[in-house]
């Protein structure tokens, strides 16, 4: 699904923007790598990208690169290295001496600088489980987040695999191409939306 998302983003981009690599941020559940009793979010993020200007734009090579990137990054050792770097930054003596308001500004600027290299994000929440007496009352689950860029969230329940999109853009070309590619692959797709008809949007 990440590879299809990469291809959909590329196909929906303006021609002048296609020289830039497409990079998707993928959250990783760290509970799969380390024991945790925390009720808070416990995750890291890896960036998975493909430079279409230097490689083929068909799904197969993109899928191969995504697989290679996942295998290289989704290991306990790499996740530990990532956590150690963050902890070292948090416990840095010079940074701890910086007043909190200034620290917030620095961290916000650093976050924005990092985000500039990311095109979109794709979060796989996984299988949703509910009490048996409630299962027949629920058709499917969808997950949405407020995002400054296009974000897809996937989850499954009762045999339904749902990919939900959210973002700040009026254009929905990426979503259209994404689902069109799935249909072309033989996937049975049903679309639902909260968008009003074109006439009501004034476009």
PDB file of C-alpha atoms in Angstrom:
ATOM      1  CA  UNK A   1       0.000   0.000   0.000  1.00  0.00           C
ATOM      2  CA  UNK A   2       2.926   2.330   0.670  1.00  0.00           C
ATOM      3  CA  UNK A   3       4.282   1.663  -2.823  1.00  0.00           C
ATOM      4  CA  UNK A   4       0.879   2.345  -4.413  1.00  0.00           C
ATOM      5  CA  UNK A   5       0.671   5.571  -2.396  1.00  0.00           C
ATOM      6  CA  UNK A   6       4.114   6.654  -3.638  1.00  0.00           C
ATOM      7  CA  UNK A   7       3.091   6.016  -7.257  1.00  0.00           C
ATOM      8  CA  UNK A   8      -0.237   7.819  -6.811  1.00  0.00           C
ATOM      9  CA  UNK A   9       1.481  10.902  -5.386  1.00  0.00           C
ATOM     10  CA  UNK A  10       3.948  10.959  -8.272  1.00  0.00           C
ATOM     11  CA  UNK A  11       1.254  10.543 -10.925  1.00  0.00           C
ATOM     12  CA  UNK A  12      -0.781  13.368  -9.399  1.00  0.00           C
ATOM     13  CA  UNK A  13       2.125  15.816  -9.171  1.00  0.00           C
ATOM     14  CA  UNK A  14       2.692  18.717 -11.515  1.00  0.00           C
ATOM     15  CA  UNK A  15       5.334  18.010 -14.153  1.00  0.00           C
ATOM     16  CA  UNK A  16       7.789  20.552 -12.723  1.00  0.00           C
ATOM     17  CA  UNK A  17       7.583  18.917  -9.291  1.00  0.00           C
ATOM     18  CA  UNK A  18       8.270  15.376 -10.491  1.00  0.00           C
ATOM     19  CA  UNK A  19      12.030  15.857 -10.314  1.00  0.00           C
ATOM     20  CA  UNK A  20      11.791  15.795  -6.515  1.00  0.00           C
ATOM     21  CA  UNK A  21      11.852  12.466  -4.618  1.00  0.00           C
ATOM     22  CA  UNK A  22       8.538  11.384  -3.126  1.00  0.00           C
ATOM     23  CA  UNK A  23       8.939  10.635   0.592  1.00  0.00           C
ATOM     24  CA  UNK A  24       6.315   9.109   2.880  1.00  0.00           C
ATOM     25  CA  UNK A  25       6.623   9.197   6.659  1.00  0.00           C
ATOM     26  CA  UNK A  26       5.502   5.870   8.155  1.00  0.00           C
ATOM     27  CA  UNK A  27       4.852   5.667  11.920  1.00  0.00           C
ATOM     28  CA  UNK A  28       6.187   2.497  13.575  1.00  0.00           C
ATOM     29  CA  UNK A  29       4.639   0.969  16.697  1.00  0.00           C
ATOM     30  CA  UNK A  30       7.610   0.528  19.034  1.00  0.00           C
ATOM     31  CA  UNK A  31       5.669  -1.951  21.179  1.00  0.00           C
ATOM     32  CA  UNK A  32       6.478  -4.482  18.471  1.00  0.00           C
ATOM     33  CA  UNK A  33      10.160  -4.048  19.327  1.00  0.00           C
ATOM     34  CA  UNK A  34      10.320  -3.105  23.015  1.00  0.00           C
ATOM     35  CA  UNK A  35       8.223  -3.920  26.106  1.00  0.00           C
ATOM     36  CA  UNK A  36       6.092  -1.014  27.292  1.00  0.00           C
ATOM     37  CA  UNK A  37       3.376  -0.483  29.884  1.00  0.00           C
ATOM     38  CA  UNK A  38       2.757   3.117  28.886  1.00  0.00           C
ATOM     39  CA  UNK A  39      -0.752   4.123  27.844  1.00  0.00           C
ATOM     40  CA  UNK A  40       0.730   6.966  25.797  1.00  0.00           C
ATOM     41  CA  UNK A  41       1.722   6.790  22.149  1.00  0.00           C
ATOM     42  CA  UNK A  42       4.949   4.821  21.809  1.00  0.00           C
ATOM     43  CA  UNK A  43       6.131   5.110  18.234  1.00  0.00           C
ATOM     44  CA  UNK A  44       8.881   6.254  15.934  1.00  0.00           C
ATOM     45  CA  UNK A  45       8.752   7.326  12.297  1.00  0.00           C
ATOM     46  CA  UNK A  46      10.708   6.112   9.298  1.00  0.00           C
ATOM     47  CA  UNK A  47      10.867   7.856   5.936  1.00  0.00           C
ATOM     48  CA  UNK A  48      10.310   5.712   2.863  1.00  0.00           C
ATOM     49  CA  UNK A  49      11.056   7.385  -0.456  1.00  0.00           C
ATOM     50  CA  UNK A  50      11.557   6.856  -4.152  1.00  0.00           C
ATOM     51  CA  UNK A  51      13.232   9.138  -6.694  1.00  0.00           C
ATOM     52  CA  UNK A  52      11.125   8.730  -9.838  1.00  0.00           C
ATOM     53  CA  UNK A  53      13.501  10.965 -11.811  1.00  0.00           C
ATOM     54  CA  UNK A  54      16.243   8.348 -11.440  1.00  0.00           C
ATOM     55  CA  UNK A  55      14.234   5.136 -11.649  1.00  0.00           C
ATOM     56  CA  UNK A  56      11.301   3.479 -13.387  1.00  0.00           C
ATOM     57  CA  UNK A  57       7.858   4.768 -12.511  1.00  0.00           C
ATOM     58  CA  UNK A  58       6.039   1.410 -12.560  1.00  0.00           C
ATOM     59  CA  UNK A  59       4.874  -0.254  -9.362  1.00  0.00           C
ATOM     60  CA  UNK A  60       7.361  -3.159  -9.345  1.00  0.00           C
ATOM     61  CA  UNK A  61      10.608  -1.177  -8.818  1.00  0.00           C
ATOM     62  CA  UNK A  62       8.875   1.119  -6.325  1.00  0.00           C
ATOM     63  CA  UNK A  63       7.634  -1.907  -4.391  1.00  0.00           C
ATOM     64  CA  UNK A  64      11.137  -3.396  -4.394  1.00  0.00           C
ATOM     65  CA  UNK A  65      12.588  -0.165  -2.961  1.00  0.00           C
ATOM     66  CA  UNK A  66       9.877   0.062  -0.295  1.00  0.00           C
ATOM     67  CA  UNK A  67      10.541  -3.549   0.713  1.00  0.00           C
ATOM     68  CA  UNK A  68      14.291  -2.870   0.927  1.00  0.00           C
ATOM     69  CA  UNK A  69      13.707   0.246   3.021  1.00  0.00           C
ATOM     70  CA  UNK A  70      11.365  -1.565   5.415  1.00  0.00           C
ATOM     71  CA  UNK A  71      13.782  -4.453   5.866  1.00  0.00           C
ATOM     72  CA  UNK A  72      16.672  -2.075   6.542  1.00  0.00           C
ATOM     73  CA  UNK A  73      14.830   0.146   9.026  1.00  0.00           C
ATOM     74  CA  UNK A  74      12.314  -2.075  10.795  1.00  0.00           C
ATOM     75  CA  UNK A  75      14.762  -3.801  13.094  1.00  0.00           C
ATOM     76  CA  UNK A  76      15.208  -3.545  16.844  1.00  0.00           C
ATOM     77  CA  UNK A  77      18.758  -2.270  16.385  1.00  0.00           C
ATOM     78  CA  UNK A  78      17.727   0.596  14.077  1.00  0.00           C
ATOM     79  CA  UNK A  79      14.795   1.513  16.309  1.00  0.00           C
ATOM     80  CA  UNK A  80      17.110   1.544  19.350  1.00  0.00           C
ATOM     81  CA  UNK A  81      19.565   3.822  17.520  1.00  0.00           C
ATOM     82  CA  UNK A  82      16.714   6.184  16.675  1.00  0.00           C
ATOM     83  CA  UNK A  83      15.488   6.269  20.289  1.00  0.00           C
ATOM     84  CA  UNK A  84      19.024   6.788  21.627  1.00  0.00           C
ATOM     85  CA  UNK A  85      19.521   9.816  19.372  1.00  0.00           C
ATOM     86  CA  UNK A  86      16.276  11.366  20.585  1.00  0.00           C
ATOM     87  CA  UNK A  87      17.103  10.650  24.232  1.00  0.00           C
ATOM     88  CA  UNK A  88      20.586  12.111  23.839  1.00  0.00           C
ATOM     89  CA  UNK A  89      19.041  15.288  22.434  1.00  0.00           C
ATOM     90  CA  UNK A  90      16.499  15.464  25.257  1.00  0.00           C
ATOM     91  CA  UNK A  91      19.149  15.045  27.965  1.00  0.00           C
ATOM     92  CA  UNK A  92      21.672  17.348  26.314  1.00  0.00           C
ATOM     93  CA  UNK A  93      22.989  19.716  28.996  1.00  0.00           C
ATOM     94  CA  UNK A  94      23.234  22.786  26.705  1.00  0.00           C
ATOM     95  CA  UNK A  95      19.676  22.235  25.491  1.00  0.00           C
ATOM     96  CA  UNK A  96      18.362  21.766  29.029  1.00  0.00           C
ATOM     97  CA  UNK A  97      19.820  25.153  29.978  1.00  0.00           C
ATOM     98  CA  UNK A  98      17.817  26.886  27.251  1.00  0.00           C
ATOM     99  CA  UNK A  99      14.641  28.618  28.565  1.00  0.00           C
ATOM    100  CA  UNK A 100      11.484  26.672  27.710  1.00  0.00           C
ATOM    101  CA  UNK A 101       9.916  29.346  25.428  1.00  0.00           C
ATOM    102  CA  UNK A 102      13.112  29.517  23.360  1.00  0.00           C
ATOM    103  CA  UNK A 103      13.408  25.729  23.358  1.00  0.00           C
ATOM    104  CA  UNK A 104       9.878  25.465  21.975  1.00  0.00           C
ATOM    105  CA  UNK A 105      10.786  27.838  19.150  1.00  0.00           C
ATOM    106  CA  UNK A 106      13.961  25.873  18.335  1.00  0.00           C
ATOM    107  CA  UNK A 107      12.152  22.527  18.325  1.00  0.00           C
ATOM    108  CA  UNK A 108       9.321  23.928  16.195  1.00  0.00           C
ATOM    109  CA  UNK A 109      11.816  25.254  13.647  1.00  0.00           C
ATOM    110  CA  UNK A 110      13.677  21.923  13.616  1.00  0.00           C
ATOM    111  CA  UNK A 111      10.415  20.039  13.122  1.00  0.00           C
ATOM    112  CA  UNK A 112       9.403  22.254  10.215  1.00  0.00           C
ATOM    113  CA  UNK A 113      12.827  21.846   8.615  1.00  0.00           C
ATOM    114  CA  UNK A 114      12.560  18.059   8.884  1.00  0.00           C
ATOM    115  CA  UNK A 115       9.004  18.050   7.554  1.00  0.00           C
ATOM    116  CA  UNK A 116      10.066  19.908   4.399  1.00  0.00           C
ATOM    117  CA  UNK A 117      11.571  16.711   3.030  1.00  0.00           C
ATOM    118  CA  UNK A 118       8.405  14.674   3.605  1.00  0.00           C
ATOM    119  CA  UNK A 119       5.682  14.580   0.944  1.00  0.00           C
ATOM    120  CA  UNK A 120       2.952  12.730   2.859  1.00  0.00           C
ATOM    121  CA  UNK A 121       2.430  10.166   5.597  1.00  0.00           C
ATOM    122  CA  UNK A 122       0.819   6.744   5.788  1.00  0.00           C
ATOM    123  CA  UNK A 123      -0.180   5.197   9.102  1.00  0.00           C
ATOM    124  CA  UNK A 124      -1.279   1.569   9.432  1.00  0.00           C
ATOM    125  CA  UNK A 125      -3.334   1.295  12.610  1.00  0.00           C
ATOM    126  CA  UNK A 126      -3.900  -2.425  12.038  1.00  0.00           C
ATOM    127  CA  UNK A 127      -6.796  -4.661  12.992  1.00  0.00           C
ATOM    128  CA  UNK A 128      -9.481  -3.144  15.221  1.00  0.00           C
ATOM    129  CA  UNK A 129     -11.041  -5.490  17.778  1.00  0.00           C
ATOM    130  CA  UNK A 130     -14.369  -4.929  19.529  1.00  0.00           C
ATOM    131  CA  UNK A 131     -16.458  -6.944  22.008  1.00  0.00           C
ATOM    132  CA  UNK A 132     -18.352  -9.703  20.202  1.00  0.00           C
ATOM    133  CA  UNK A 133     -21.765  -8.315  21.142  1.00  0.00           C
ATOM    134  CA  UNK A 134     -20.893  -5.080  19.325  1.00  0.00           C
ATOM    135  CA  UNK A 135     -19.383  -6.524  16.142  1.00  0.00           C
ATOM    136  CA  UNK A 136     -22.686  -6.923  14.265  1.00  0.00           C
ATOM    137  CA  UNK A 137     -23.549  -3.293  14.955  1.00  0.00           C
ATOM    138  CA  UNK A 138     -20.429  -1.877  13.275  1.00  0.00           C
ATOM    139  CA  UNK A 139     -19.883  -1.911   9.521  1.00  0.00           C
ATOM    140  CA  UNK A 140     -16.343  -0.489   9.385  1.00  0.00           C
ATOM    141  CA  UNK A 141     -13.875   1.842  11.089  1.00  0.00           C
ATOM    142  CA  UNK A 142     -12.101   4.818   9.566  1.00  0.00           C
ATOM    143  CA  UNK A 143      -9.244   6.801  11.095  1.00  0.00           C
ATOM    144  CA  UNK A 144      -8.500  10.462  10.376  1.00  0.00           C
ATOM    145  CA  UNK A 145      -5.969  12.922  11.702  1.00  0.00           C
ATOM    146  CA  UNK A 146      -5.467  16.638  11.289  1.00  0.00           C
ATOM    147  CA  UNK A 147      -2.436  17.032   9.033  1.00  0.00           C
ATOM    148  CA  UNK A 148      -0.535  19.777   7.285  1.00  0.00           C
ATOM    149  CA  UNK A 149       0.091  17.439   4.341  1.00  0.00           C
ATOM    150  CA  UNK A 150      -1.799  14.561   2.776  1.00  0.00           C
ATOM    151  CA  UNK A 151      -2.123  11.736   5.278  1.00  0.00           C
ATOM    152  CA  UNK A 152      -3.547   8.260   4.779  1.00  0.00           C
ATOM    153  CA  UNK A 153      -4.591   6.030   7.666  1.00  0.00           C
ATOM    154  CA  UNK A 154      -5.416   2.348   7.207  1.00  0.00           C
ATOM    155  CA  UNK A 155      -7.239  -0.037   9.513  1.00  0.00           C
ATOM    156  CA  UNK A 156      -9.304  -3.198   9.200  1.00  0.00           C
ATOM    157  CA  UNK A 157     -12.390  -4.551  10.913  1.00  0.00           C
ATOM    158  CA  UNK A 158     -14.722  -7.424  10.087  1.00  0.00           C
ATOM    159  CA  UNK A 159     -13.081  -8.161   6.748  1.00  0.00           C
ATOM    160  CA  UNK A 160     -13.167  -4.513   5.656  1.00  0.00           C
ATOM    161  CA  UNK A 161      -9.832  -2.822   4.965  1.00  0.00           C
ATOM    162  CA  UNK A 162     -10.314   0.954   5.026  1.00  0.00           C
ATOM    163  CA  UNK A 163      -7.866   3.599   3.828  1.00  0.00           C
ATOM    164  CA  UNK A 164      -8.884   7.104   4.902  1.00  0.00           C
ATOM    165  CA  UNK A 165      -7.375  10.308   3.541  1.00  0.00           C
ATOM    166  CA  UNK A 166      -7.145  13.716   5.188  1.00  0.00           C
ATOM    167  CA  UNK A 167      -5.277  16.864   4.217  1.00  0.00           C
ATOM    168  CA  UNK A 168      -5.443  20.621   3.755  1.00  0.00           C
ATOM    169  CA  UNK A 169      -5.698  20.616  -0.071  1.00  0.00           C
ATOM    170  CA  UNK A 170      -8.739  21.262  -2.262  1.00  0.00           C
ATOM    171  CA  UNK A 171      -7.412  18.921  -4.932  1.00  0.00           C
ATOM    172  CA  UNK A 172      -7.976  15.203  -4.395  1.00  0.00           C
ATOM    173  CA  UNK A 173      -5.989  13.979  -7.373  1.00  0.00           C
ATOM    174  CA  UNK A 174      -3.712  11.790  -5.246  1.00  0.00           C
ATOM    175  CA  UNK A 175      -6.672   9.992  -3.694  1.00  0.00           C
ATOM    176  CA  UNK A 176      -8.323   9.523  -7.100  1.00  0.00           C
ATOM    177  CA  UNK A 177      -5.177   8.009  -8.618  1.00  0.00           C
ATOM    178  CA  UNK A 178      -4.572   5.850  -5.520  1.00  0.00           C
ATOM    179  CA  UNK A 179      -7.957   4.132  -5.682  1.00  0.00           C
ATOM    180  CA  UNK A 180      -7.846   3.952  -9.484  1.00  0.00           C
ATOM    181  CA  UNK A 181      -4.588   1.996  -9.239  1.00  0.00           C
ATOM    182  CA  UNK A 182      -6.153  -0.429  -6.760  1.00  0.00           C
ATOM    183  CA  UNK A 183      -9.099  -0.989  -9.127  1.00  0.00           C
ATOM    184  CA  UNK A 184      -6.678  -1.624 -11.996  1.00  0.00           C
ATOM    185  CA  UNK A 185      -4.986  -4.252  -9.792  1.00  0.00           C
ATOM    186  CA  UNK A 186      -8.310  -6.052  -9.390  1.00  0.00           C
ATOM    187  CA  UNK A 187      -9.121  -4.800  -5.887  1.00  0.00           C
ATOM    188  CA  UNK A 188     -12.823  -4.341  -5.118  1.00  0.00           C
ATOM    189  CA  UNK A 189     -13.051  -0.705  -4.033  1.00  0.00           C
ATOM    190  CA  UNK A 190     -15.983   1.142  -2.463  1.00  0.00           C
ATOM    191  CA  UNK A 191     -15.653   4.911  -2.028  1.00  0.00           C
ATOM    192  CA  UNK A 192     -17.274   6.998   0.680  1.00  0.00           C
ATOM    193  CA  UNK A 193     -16.721  10.722   1.198  1.00  0.00           C
ATOM    194  CA  UNK A 194     -17.878  13.678   3.251  1.00  0.00           C
ATOM    195  CA  UNK A 195     -17.223  16.081   0.375  1.00  0.00           C
ATOM    196  CA  UNK A 196     -20.292  18.019  -0.887  1.00  0.00           C
ATOM    197  CA  UNK A 197     -21.258  17.838  -4.569  1.00  0.00           C
ATOM    198  CA  UNK A 198     -19.236  19.967  -6.970  1.00  0.00           C
ATOM    199  CA  UNK A 199     -22.085  22.494  -7.317  1.00  0.00           C
ATOM    200  CA  UNK A 200     -22.163  23.084  -3.548  1.00  0.00           C
ATOM    201  CA  UNK A 201     -18.385  23.650  -3.404  1.00  0.00           C
ATOM    202  CA  UNK A 202     -18.601  26.357  -6.047  1.00  0.00           C
ATOM    203  CA  UNK A 203     -16.009  24.662  -8.286  1.00  0.00           C
TER     204      UNK A 203
END
